[in-house]
XYZ file of C-alpha atoms in Angstrom:
567
model
C 39.414 -2.301 -52.466
C 38.129 -0.047 -55.094
C 37.503 3.154 -53.190
C 37.708 6.397 -54.819
C 37.289 10.046 -54.045
C 34.862 11.659 -56.384
C 33.448 15.279 -56.094
C 34.171 15.390 -52.315
C 32.743 11.850 -51.870
C 34.352 8.559 -51.251
C 32.992 5.760 -53.475
C 33.115 1.929 -53.396
C 32.332 -0.318 -56.290
C 31.113 -3.896 -55.462
C 30.156 -6.859 -57.603
C 26.665 -8.363 -57.674
C 26.533 -11.734 -55.761
C 23.458 -13.103 -57.323
C 23.050 -15.649 -60.149
C 22.787 -14.412 -63.678
C 21.174 -17.623 -65.033
C 18.879 -20.252 -63.524
C 18.439 -23.776 -64.747
C 15.095 -23.721 -66.665
C 15.116 -26.758 -68.985
C 12.393 -29.301 -68.342
C 9.911 -31.787 -69.872
C 6.497 -30.586 -71.248
C 3.276 -31.476 -69.482
C 1.575 -34.850 -70.293
C -1.453 -34.399 -72.762
C -4.518 -33.366 -70.931
C -7.781 -35.519 -71.104
C -10.842 -34.624 -73.252
C -13.025 -35.595 -70.494
C -13.002 -37.338 -67.050
C -15.977 -39.502 -67.730
C -15.146 -43.117 -67.810
C -11.802 -42.417 -66.582
C -9.818 -43.541 -63.383
C -9.085 -40.502 -61.049
C -6.251 -41.398 -58.659
C -6.093 -39.528 -55.339
C -2.378 -39.225 -53.953
C -2.620 -38.768 -50.316
C 0.709 -38.039 -48.606
C -0.893 -38.683 -45.186
C -0.800 -35.015 -43.963
C -3.688 -34.218 -41.818
C -6.901 -33.563 -43.875
C -5.281 -34.528 -47.109
C -7.465 -37.496 -47.689
C -10.557 -35.422 -46.633
C -9.890 -32.791 -49.172
C -9.222 -35.201 -51.781
C -12.254 -37.216 -51.357
C -14.521 -34.214 -51.055
C -13.324 -32.769 -54.344
C -13.387 -36.164 -56.151
C -16.989 -36.756 -55.070
C -17.907 -33.222 -56.393
C -16.234 -33.947 -59.702
C -18.135 -37.348 -59.896
C -21.469 -35.332 -59.763
C -20.528 -33.966 -63.173
C -18.862 -37.058 -64.593
C -20.822 -40.022 -63.094
C -18.938 -42.760 -64.867
C -15.636 -41.546 -63.102
C -13.933 -44.032 -61.115
C -12.077 -42.867 -57.904
C -9.142 -44.651 -56.400
C -7.216 -43.502 -53.256
C -3.601 -44.076 -52.890
C -2.610 -43.482 -49.181
C 1.093 -42.930 -48.890
C 3.325 -40.895 -46.921
C 5.387 -37.641 -47.195
C 7.617 -39.787 -49.305
C 5.610 -42.177 -51.467
C 7.038 -45.588 -51.661
C 8.314 -46.073 -55.209
C 6.040 -49.177 -55.779
C 2.905 -47.273 -54.623
C 3.578 -44.378 -56.825
C 4.220 -46.667 -59.806
C 0.983 -48.333 -59.208
C -0.899 -45.071 -58.959
C 0.599 -43.820 -62.231
C -0.108 -47.167 -64.062
C -3.735 -47.564 -62.729
C -4.910 -43.869 -63.173
C -5.860 -41.707 -66.155
C -5.321 -38.563 -64.000
C -3.966 -37.726 -60.464
C -4.712 -35.183 -57.780
C -2.094 -34.922 -55.115
C -2.464 -33.388 -51.533
C -1.155 -31.751 -49.566
C 1.767 -29.249 -50.191
C 1.799 -27.363 -47.118
C 5.276 -27.522 -45.714
C 8.629 -27.428 -47.313
C 9.565 -31.223 -47.278
C 6.128 -32.419 -48.284
C 5.915 -29.820 -50.946
C 9.110 -31.019 -52.665
C 8.393 -34.591 -52.358
C 4.692 -34.205 -53.621
C 5.789 -32.216 -56.620
C 8.574 -34.733 -57.154
C 5.774 -37.537 -57.423
C 3.530 -35.302 -59.523
C 6.443 -34.747 -61.938
C 6.905 -38.408 -62.289
C 3.262 -38.818 -63.354
C 3.632 -36.044 -65.946
C 6.773 -37.651 -67.318
C 5.028 -40.920 -67.597
C 2.137 -39.364 -69.548
C -0.566 -38.957 -66.745
C -1.713 -35.525 -66.095
C -1.930 -34.372 -62.597
C -2.782 -31.374 -60.327
C -1.423 -30.828 -56.832
C -3.348 -28.964 -53.981
C -1.040 -26.386 -52.450
C -1.460 -24.136 -49.448
C -0.951 -20.481 -49.974
C 2.513 -19.367 -49.127
C 4.135 -22.424 -50.714
C 3.608 -21.415 -54.365
C 7.380 -20.436 -54.624
C 8.286 -23.702 -53.059
C 6.044 -25.464 -55.587
C 7.440 -23.607 -58.662
C 10.955 -24.188 -57.735
C 10.505 -27.846 -57.031
C 8.669 -28.190 -60.438
C 11.711 -26.722 -62.098
C 14.262 -28.920 -60.248
C 12.297 -32.063 -61.077
C 12.048 -31.213 -64.728
C 8.476 -30.229 -65.209
C 8.590 -26.389 -64.892
C 4.865 -26.007 -66.021
C 3.568 -28.414 -63.610
C -0.057 -27.607 -62.625
C -1.442 -26.904 -59.130
C -4.221 -25.030 -57.245
C -3.901 -23.058 -54.214
C -6.072 -23.252 -51.121
C -5.977 -20.329 -48.636
C -4.841 -22.053 -45.471
C -2.616 -24.945 -44.410
C -4.740 -28.081 -43.785
C -2.979 -28.915 -40.616
C -4.551 -25.827 -38.995
C -8.209 -26.789 -39.918
C -10.975 -29.233 -39.137
C -12.074 -31.867 -41.477
C -15.058 -29.804 -42.365
C -13.001 -26.682 -43.074
C -10.414 -28.481 -45.152
C -13.300 -29.790 -47.391
C -14.865 -26.288 -47.570
C -11.769 -24.491 -48.644
C -11.060 -27.068 -51.350
C -14.494 -27.523 -52.983
C -14.603 -24.008 -54.589
C -11.535 -25.106 -56.583
C -13.228 -28.093 -58.275
C -13.736 -26.535 -61.613
C -10.089 -25.283 -61.525
C -8.955 -28.931 -60.724
C -10.908 -30.222 -63.475
C -9.455 -27.599 -65.996
C -5.876 -28.352 -64.846
C -6.529 -32.036 -65.876
C -8.569 -31.561 -69.132
C -7.400 -28.264 -70.629
C -4.152 -26.925 -72.214
C -1.786 -24.982 -69.989
C -2.746 -21.750 -71.600
C -6.130 -22.140 -70.204
C -4.889 -22.318 -66.688
C -5.684 -19.759 -64.218
C -4.775 -19.907 -60.522
C -5.377 -17.544 -57.735
C -1.704 -17.709 -56.694
C -0.120 -14.480 -55.709
C 2.141 -12.917 -58.378
C 5.695 -12.845 -57.125
C 7.178 -9.391 -56.453
C 8.752 -7.631 -59.403
C 12.366 -8.096 -59.614
C 14.845 -5.166 -59.867
C 16.827 -5.316 -63.148
C 20.011 -7.177 -62.541
C 23.131 -5.173 -62.863
C 26.746 -6.345 -62.557
C 28.129 -3.946 -60.162
C 26.960 -1.278 -57.669
C 28.586 1.925 -56.614
C 27.951 3.488 -53.113
C 29.245 6.695 -51.723
C 29.835 8.599 -48.489
C 31.786 11.334 -46.875
C 34.196 8.881 -45.661
C 35.222 5.320 -46.581
C 33.259 4.043 -43.696
C 30.267 5.675 -44.823
C 30.540 4.219 -48.306
C 31.028 0.725 -46.894
C 28.106 1.341 -44.590
C 25.768 2.327 -47.699
C 26.878 -0.850 -49.434
C 25.999 -2.923 -46.471
C 22.709 -1.344 -45.937
C 21.622 -1.781 -49.575
C 22.827 -5.460 -49.684
C 21.247 -6.490 -46.435
C 18.036 -4.665 -47.494
C 17.985 -6.533 -50.606
C 18.619 -9.974 -48.803
C 21.961 -10.395 -50.328
C 23.384 -10.844 -46.674
C 22.954 -12.878 -43.533
C 22.282 -9.913 -41.303
C 25.830 -9.324 -40.256
C 28.187 -6.725 -41.794
C 29.616 -7.964 -45.064
C 33.053 -7.565 -46.554
C 32.720 -5.505 -49.787
C 33.258 -7.778 -52.843
C 35.219 -5.424 -54.805
C 36.313 -6.313 -58.219
C 40.015 -6.506 -57.061
C 39.084 -8.981 -54.247
C 37.016 -11.038 -56.565
C 39.648 -11.272 -59.448
C 42.209 -12.243 -56.774
C 40.218 -15.174 -55.666
C 39.451 -16.239 -59.233
C 43.066 -15.995 -60.438
C 44.306 -18.236 -57.696
C 42.006 -21.030 -58.816
C 43.569 -21.535 -62.226
C 40.068 -22.188 -63.754
C 38.031 -20.067 -66.295
C 36.017 -17.539 -64.504
C 32.743 -18.530 -66.351
C 33.248 -22.338 -65.635
C 29.912 -23.667 -64.381
C 30.967 -25.409 -61.092
C 27.354 -26.484 -60.281
C 23.805 -25.306 -60.047
C 23.119 -24.139 -56.566
C 20.064 -25.498 -54.817
C 17.364 -24.955 -54.135
C 16.603 -22.501 -56.873
C 19.604 -23.927 -58.965
C 21.148 -20.692 -60.102
C 24.125 -21.072 -62.125
C 27.203 -21.305 -59.856
C 30.152 -20.227 -61.915
C 33.631 -19.787 -60.396
C 33.015 -16.029 -60.615
C 29.655 -15.849 -58.801
C 30.977 -18.192 -56.069
C 34.090 -16.180 -55.622
C 31.792 -13.014 -55.168
C 29.986 -14.712 -52.318
C 33.247 -15.909 -50.803
C 34.696 -12.386 -50.984
C 31.572 -11.092 -49.152
C 32.482 -13.607 -46.428
C 35.932 -12.437 -46.102
C 37.540 -15.678 -47.547
C 41.045 -15.938 -48.722
C 41.651 -17.354 -52.239
C 43.225 -20.621 -50.814
C 39.834 -21.143 -48.890
C 37.687 -21.149 -52.001
C 38.304 -24.837 -52.948
C 36.820 -25.815 -49.445
C 33.827 -23.761 -50.208
C 33.363 -25.375 -53.606
C 33.733 -28.929 -52.317
C 31.020 -28.205 -49.701
C 28.662 -26.906 -52.241
C 29.191 -29.845 -54.434
C 28.491 -32.245 -51.403
C 25.193 -30.208 -50.697
C 24.345 -30.393 -54.435
C 25.124 -34.210 -54.466
C 22.439 -34.889 -51.847
C 19.866 -36.943 -53.965
C 16.433 -35.436 -54.829
C 13.958 -34.786 -53.405
C 15.955 -34.721 -50.086
C 18.180 -32.002 -51.698
C 15.208 -29.725 -51.651
C 13.555 -31.038 -48.496
C 16.380 -30.186 -46.230
C 16.789 -26.721 -47.616
C 13.126 -25.645 -48.092
C 11.390 -27.573 -45.219
C 9.413 -25.793 -42.535
C 11.698 -27.722 -40.146
C 14.978 -26.374 -38.730
C 17.515 -28.360 -40.912
C 20.895 -26.956 -41.758
C 24.137 -28.116 -43.176
C 27.220 -28.879 -41.069
C 30.701 -29.120 -42.702
C 33.492 -31.487 -41.457
C 36.819 -31.049 -42.939
C 39.497 -33.667 -43.038
C 43.057 -34.100 -44.251
C 46.158 -31.929 -44.706
C 44.197 -28.680 -45.538
C 42.876 -28.657 -41.944
C 46.312 -27.515 -40.597
C 47.345 -25.818 -43.804
C 44.350 -23.399 -43.745
C 44.196 -23.085 -40.052
C 40.720 -24.761 -39.707
C 40.125 -25.365 -35.958
C 39.745 -29.080 -34.931
C 40.954 -28.576 -31.387
C 39.259 -26.653 -28.554
C 35.719 -25.399 -29.395
C 35.861 -25.862 -33.093
C 32.172 -24.949 -33.392
C 32.575 -21.833 -31.417
C 33.405 -18.084 -31.928
C 36.464 -16.296 -31.712
C 39.811 -15.845 -33.536
C 40.737 -19.516 -33.400
C 37.621 -20.250 -35.506
C 37.864 -17.425 -38.054
C 38.617 -19.761 -40.954
C 35.845 -22.035 -39.950
C 33.508 -19.106 -39.873
C 34.544 -17.667 -43.140
C 34.118 -20.916 -44.976
C 30.787 -21.593 -43.436
C 29.599 -18.166 -44.143
C 30.699 -18.281 -47.843
C 28.778 -21.500 -48.357
C 25.657 -20.046 -46.667
C 25.795 -16.743 -48.843
C 26.288 -18.760 -51.968
C 23.244 -20.771 -51.024
C 21.439 -17.528 -50.390
C 22.350 -15.533 -53.506
C 22.675 -18.364 -56.133
C 19.988 -20.776 -54.692
C 17.575 -18.331 -53.025
C 17.942 -20.096 -49.670
C 16.273 -17.153 -47.930
C 13.582 -17.262 -45.328
C 10.298 -16.760 -46.702
C 11.395 -17.411 -50.281
C 12.910 -20.794 -50.671
C 13.599 -21.398 -46.940
C 10.266 -21.897 -45.315
C 11.530 -22.752 -41.952
C 8.811 -21.946 -39.227
C 11.244 -20.826 -36.414
C 14.771 -21.214 -37.748
C 17.991 -22.101 -36.154
C 21.467 -20.582 -35.593
C 22.861 -23.632 -37.415
C 21.943 -21.950 -40.529
C 24.885 -19.773 -39.935
C 26.707 -22.817 -41.399
C 28.983 -24.498 -38.975
C 32.442 -25.802 -40.075
C 35.012 -27.840 -38.132
C 38.059 -29.950 -38.761
C 38.502 -33.521 -37.473
C 41.177 -33.681 -34.724
C 43.223 -36.333 -36.623
C 46.407 -35.768 -34.612
C 44.807 -36.729 -31.254
C 42.549 -39.400 -32.605
C 43.436 -43.124 -32.017
C 41.303 -44.143 -35.048
C 41.408 -43.749 -38.771
C 40.132 -40.342 -40.027
C 36.499 -40.077 -40.880
C 37.165 -39.717 -44.781
C 39.269 -43.003 -44.795
C 35.921 -44.841 -43.684
C 34.289 -43.230 -46.742
C 36.807 -44.638 -49.235
C 39.433 -41.762 -49.452
C 43.040 -41.952 -48.417
C 44.387 -40.267 -45.414
C 46.228 -37.738 -47.264
C 43.045 -36.711 -49.147
C 41.578 -33.523 -48.083
C 37.749 -33.827 -47.973
C 34.574 -32.118 -46.706
C 31.578 -34.026 -45.325
C 28.275 -32.358 -45.297
C 25.602 -33.580 -42.926
C 22.170 -32.002 -42.774
C 21.501 -31.537 -39.111
C 18.234 -31.837 -37.258
C 19.413 -30.673 -33.796
C 22.457 -30.780 -31.613
C 22.957 -31.971 -28.187
C 25.912 -31.744 -25.697
C 25.877 -35.105 -24.007
C 28.602 -35.201 -21.499
C 29.469 -38.739 -20.536
C 29.890 -40.601 -17.221
C 33.520 -40.465 -16.111
C 33.592 -44.086 -14.923
C 34.617 -47.229 -16.739
C 34.336 -47.572 -20.506
C 30.967 -49.674 -20.277
C 29.450 -47.160 -17.937
C 30.372 -44.239 -20.298
C 29.004 -45.875 -23.368
C 25.824 -46.714 -21.594
C 25.481 -43.064 -20.528
C 26.109 -41.684 -24.027
C 23.491 -44.096 -25.461
C 20.921 -43.295 -22.778
C 21.325 -39.661 -23.255
C 21.261 -39.517 -27.033
C 17.917 -37.893 -27.982
C 15.677 -39.657 -30.589
C 12.533 -37.874 -30.213
C 13.442 -35.099 -32.473
C 14.290 -37.666 -35.165
C 12.005 -38.759 -37.814
C 14.267 -41.636 -38.642
C 12.644 -44.415 -36.920
C 9.193 -43.355 -37.613
C 9.568 -42.704 -41.414
C 12.118 -45.235 -42.298
C 10.817 -48.065 -40.215
C 7.186 -47.652 -39.183
C 6.184 -46.139 -42.505
C 8.373 -48.705 -44.411
C 10.790 -46.460 -46.182
C 14.407 -47.527 -47.090
C 17.665 -45.716 -46.720
C 19.531 -43.934 -43.912
C 18.243 -40.428 -44.591
C 17.812 -40.040 -40.761
C 20.573 -40.756 -38.338
C 23.069 -39.577 -35.780
C 26.584 -37.931 -35.965
C 28.617 -38.178 -32.891
C 31.618 -35.845 -32.260
C 33.789 -37.622 -29.530
C 36.574 -35.614 -27.986
C 39.956 -37.209 -28.245
C 40.167 -38.241 -24.554
C 36.795 -40.240 -24.876
C 38.081 -41.739 -28.164
C 41.410 -42.861 -26.464
C 39.668 -44.234 -23.701
C 37.459 -46.405 -25.969
C 40.411 -47.475 -28.006
C 42.460 -48.472 -24.997
C 39.588 -50.789 -24.013
C 40.029 -52.477 -27.412
C 37.102 -50.837 -29.212
C 37.351 -49.711 -32.848
C 35.248 -46.953 -34.199
C 32.974 -49.532 -35.791
C 32.579 -51.403 -32.565
C 31.432 -48.160 -30.947
C 29.087 -47.309 -33.881
C 27.534 -50.865 -33.426
C 27.161 -50.270 -29.747
C 25.099 -47.173 -30.268
C 23.147 -48.977 -32.979
C 21.910 -51.594 -30.280
C 21.731 -49.296 -27.368
C 20.219 -46.104 -28.463
C 16.750 -47.236 -27.558
C 13.646 -44.958 -27.078
C 10.638 -46.056 -25.142
C 7.947 -47.678 -27.308
C 5.305 -45.184 -25.932
C 7.460 -42.335 -27.274
C 8.008 -43.980 -30.667
C 4.502 -44.682 -31.452
C 2.956 -41.528 -29.913
C 3.216 -39.367 -33.220
C 1.961 -42.342 -35.296
C -1.441 -43.016 -33.516
C -3.263 -41.165 -36.284
C -1.222 -42.822 -39.077
C -2.270 -46.166 -37.742
C -5.917 -45.024 -37.636
C -5.478 -44.396 -41.332
C -3.935 -47.726 -42.171
C -0.593 -46.247 -42.761
C 1.669 -48.194 -40.400
C 3.147 -51.464 -41.697
C 1.588 -54.544 -40.278
C 4.931 -55.935 -38.877
C 4.860 -53.058 -36.386
C 1.207 -53.469 -35.137
C 2.494 -55.336 -32.166
C 3.704 -52.092 -30.611
C 0.236 -50.615 -30.622
C -1.050 -53.745 -29.157
C 0.950 -53.658 -25.987
C -0.638 -52.288 -22.847
C 0.180 -48.684 -21.906
C 2.367 -50.021 -18.956
C 4.307 -52.247 -21.463
C 4.615 -49.292 -23.874
C 6.124 -47.227 -21.172
C 8.533 -49.806 -19.719
C 9.669 -51.467 -23.030
C 12.096 -49.945 -25.452
C 13.046 -50.564 -29.010
C 16.244 -50.140 -31.084
C 15.960 -46.639 -32.801
C 17.941 -47.549 -36.045
C 18.280 -50.555 -38.150
C 21.553 -49.971 -39.913
C 24.944 -48.961 -38.440
C 25.500 -46.702 -41.530
C 22.825 -44.411 -39.948
C 25.366 -43.612 -37.147
C 28.648 -41.689 -37.799
C 31.501 -40.837 -35.562
C 34.366 -38.308 -35.823
C 36.912 -37.083 -33.263
C 36.881 -33.384 -32.551
C 37.600 -30.857 -29.711
C 40.037 -31.072 -27.080
C 40.293 -31.236 -23.235
C 37.605 -32.478 -21.033
C 35.562 -35.433 -22.451
C 32.186 -33.858 -23.219
C 30.617 -35.595 -26.171
C 28.331 -34.044 -28.767
C 25.892 -35.432 -31.266
C 23.897 -34.068 -34.264
C 20.687 -35.499 -35.349
C 21.010 -35.876 -39.154
C 18.350 -35.724 -41.921
C 20.438 -36.985 -44.832
C 23.098 -39.570 -45.221
C 26.458 -37.592 -44.905
C 28.243 -36.910 -48.257
C 31.935 -36.660 -48.455
C 33.522 -34.789 -51.408
C 37.293 -34.377 -52.156
C 38.743 -30.972 -51.993
C 40.382 -30.161 -55.451
C 42.664 -27.201 -56.082
C 44.898 -24.856 -54.266
C 45.438 -25.013 -50.497
């Protein structure tokens, strides 16, 4: 540690953990229209409450000035079906999208607006105040950094239909200008972001003692949102250089751009954040592999899970020889605190600090989570391969047993299930019955709303004793997965409850109408399979001792990345 005594004062010099570059390249805006008269104005409604109300109100006001304007509504969902979006772009001369007033819906709506601009169709998005940074970041990530939007004062979900229209109508002229004038003419009422301090490479802090100097460093870094709220290890140049030297790679090598802001994650910048977490040099390859897996999450989900107003957070599963070599806990309480989990905690903290300082994953900035979750202190665990009767998790993902890997799942929530201690069939039935689905959006968005893919699912952690019992009964991991697929069954009444208003707006697919036609008694007494594809359900073996099972709800398909480098 660089600690020096200078003029009766002890000083410590630390390295700046933030990105020195951001990814800024992009596509220019589509040409704006000379007039809206005689044109087709498409209204992209993502089904958020009052989105359609606001769009119709402003479109009718525009039509008063341009009487030959044709208006077409395209009612979709938070994630527009590709065919619907394609049709809207092909049939419209200009588009207005609404509404961007949560993290996930903002990134998806900006994604769709960017597709329109790239296809040559001008668009403007209606954004609620407080989501401007989210909007700007999404626009950069999706390749149209100058994408145009207007800002309403309040989120639409908090308003009546009349209030939603009233707050949008004053922006009519601004919306027309965004579709018909050059970017230089644009003027929005978005708040100016606070001025950033000039970036410097190192900082020096002093005190009467070494402890005071390190305390001063911590106070400054935490005040500037470089930290996670807990005391930080001082990222001195010596510590950072030791981590870099051990990797055998150029210090300025661009490993990845770090979401959601996509700052440049060079080896050096990632090493600084790992040093702040207290990582040893041999742990950095695990950190890098986890960051690559997070980065590999396909857009727009890569932004949705990090920028949402929902409590989503990455969880990292480590497999292979490095689990033992590094001392990653896979046995008793691998998600818990204490000395046995210090490696797990260091690695998870390094990933979180890198997302924070290189990707601006900071509450109120890029992370717009309403309440938050302790899972954002990113959890890391190893799979207990020694006690598992089944093949390791990474083998099922196409890797070899001797490959060391990380798997990242973006968790929605976590539940301690605790199984029945009777026969295997009773134990499985108990686990399936106790698996929550009401906090999942999976069935509702991917089935009722007609979307494809396994963005939403379940990730079970079964202790070795449970896995052995199941294996001794002749059940493979795949057989257990399929059991859960067919037996995790929510009540129909609970499945359709959040979708009553969707149905009223014609947003539920016709093949699911039968559920709404059932009597209230039938809806309460009948159940339905929660997932359509076994790939939505994942299983790993972890922990040690009493068979107490655990499950994460997942927001994305888990992504597995091979760990490359020292160990």
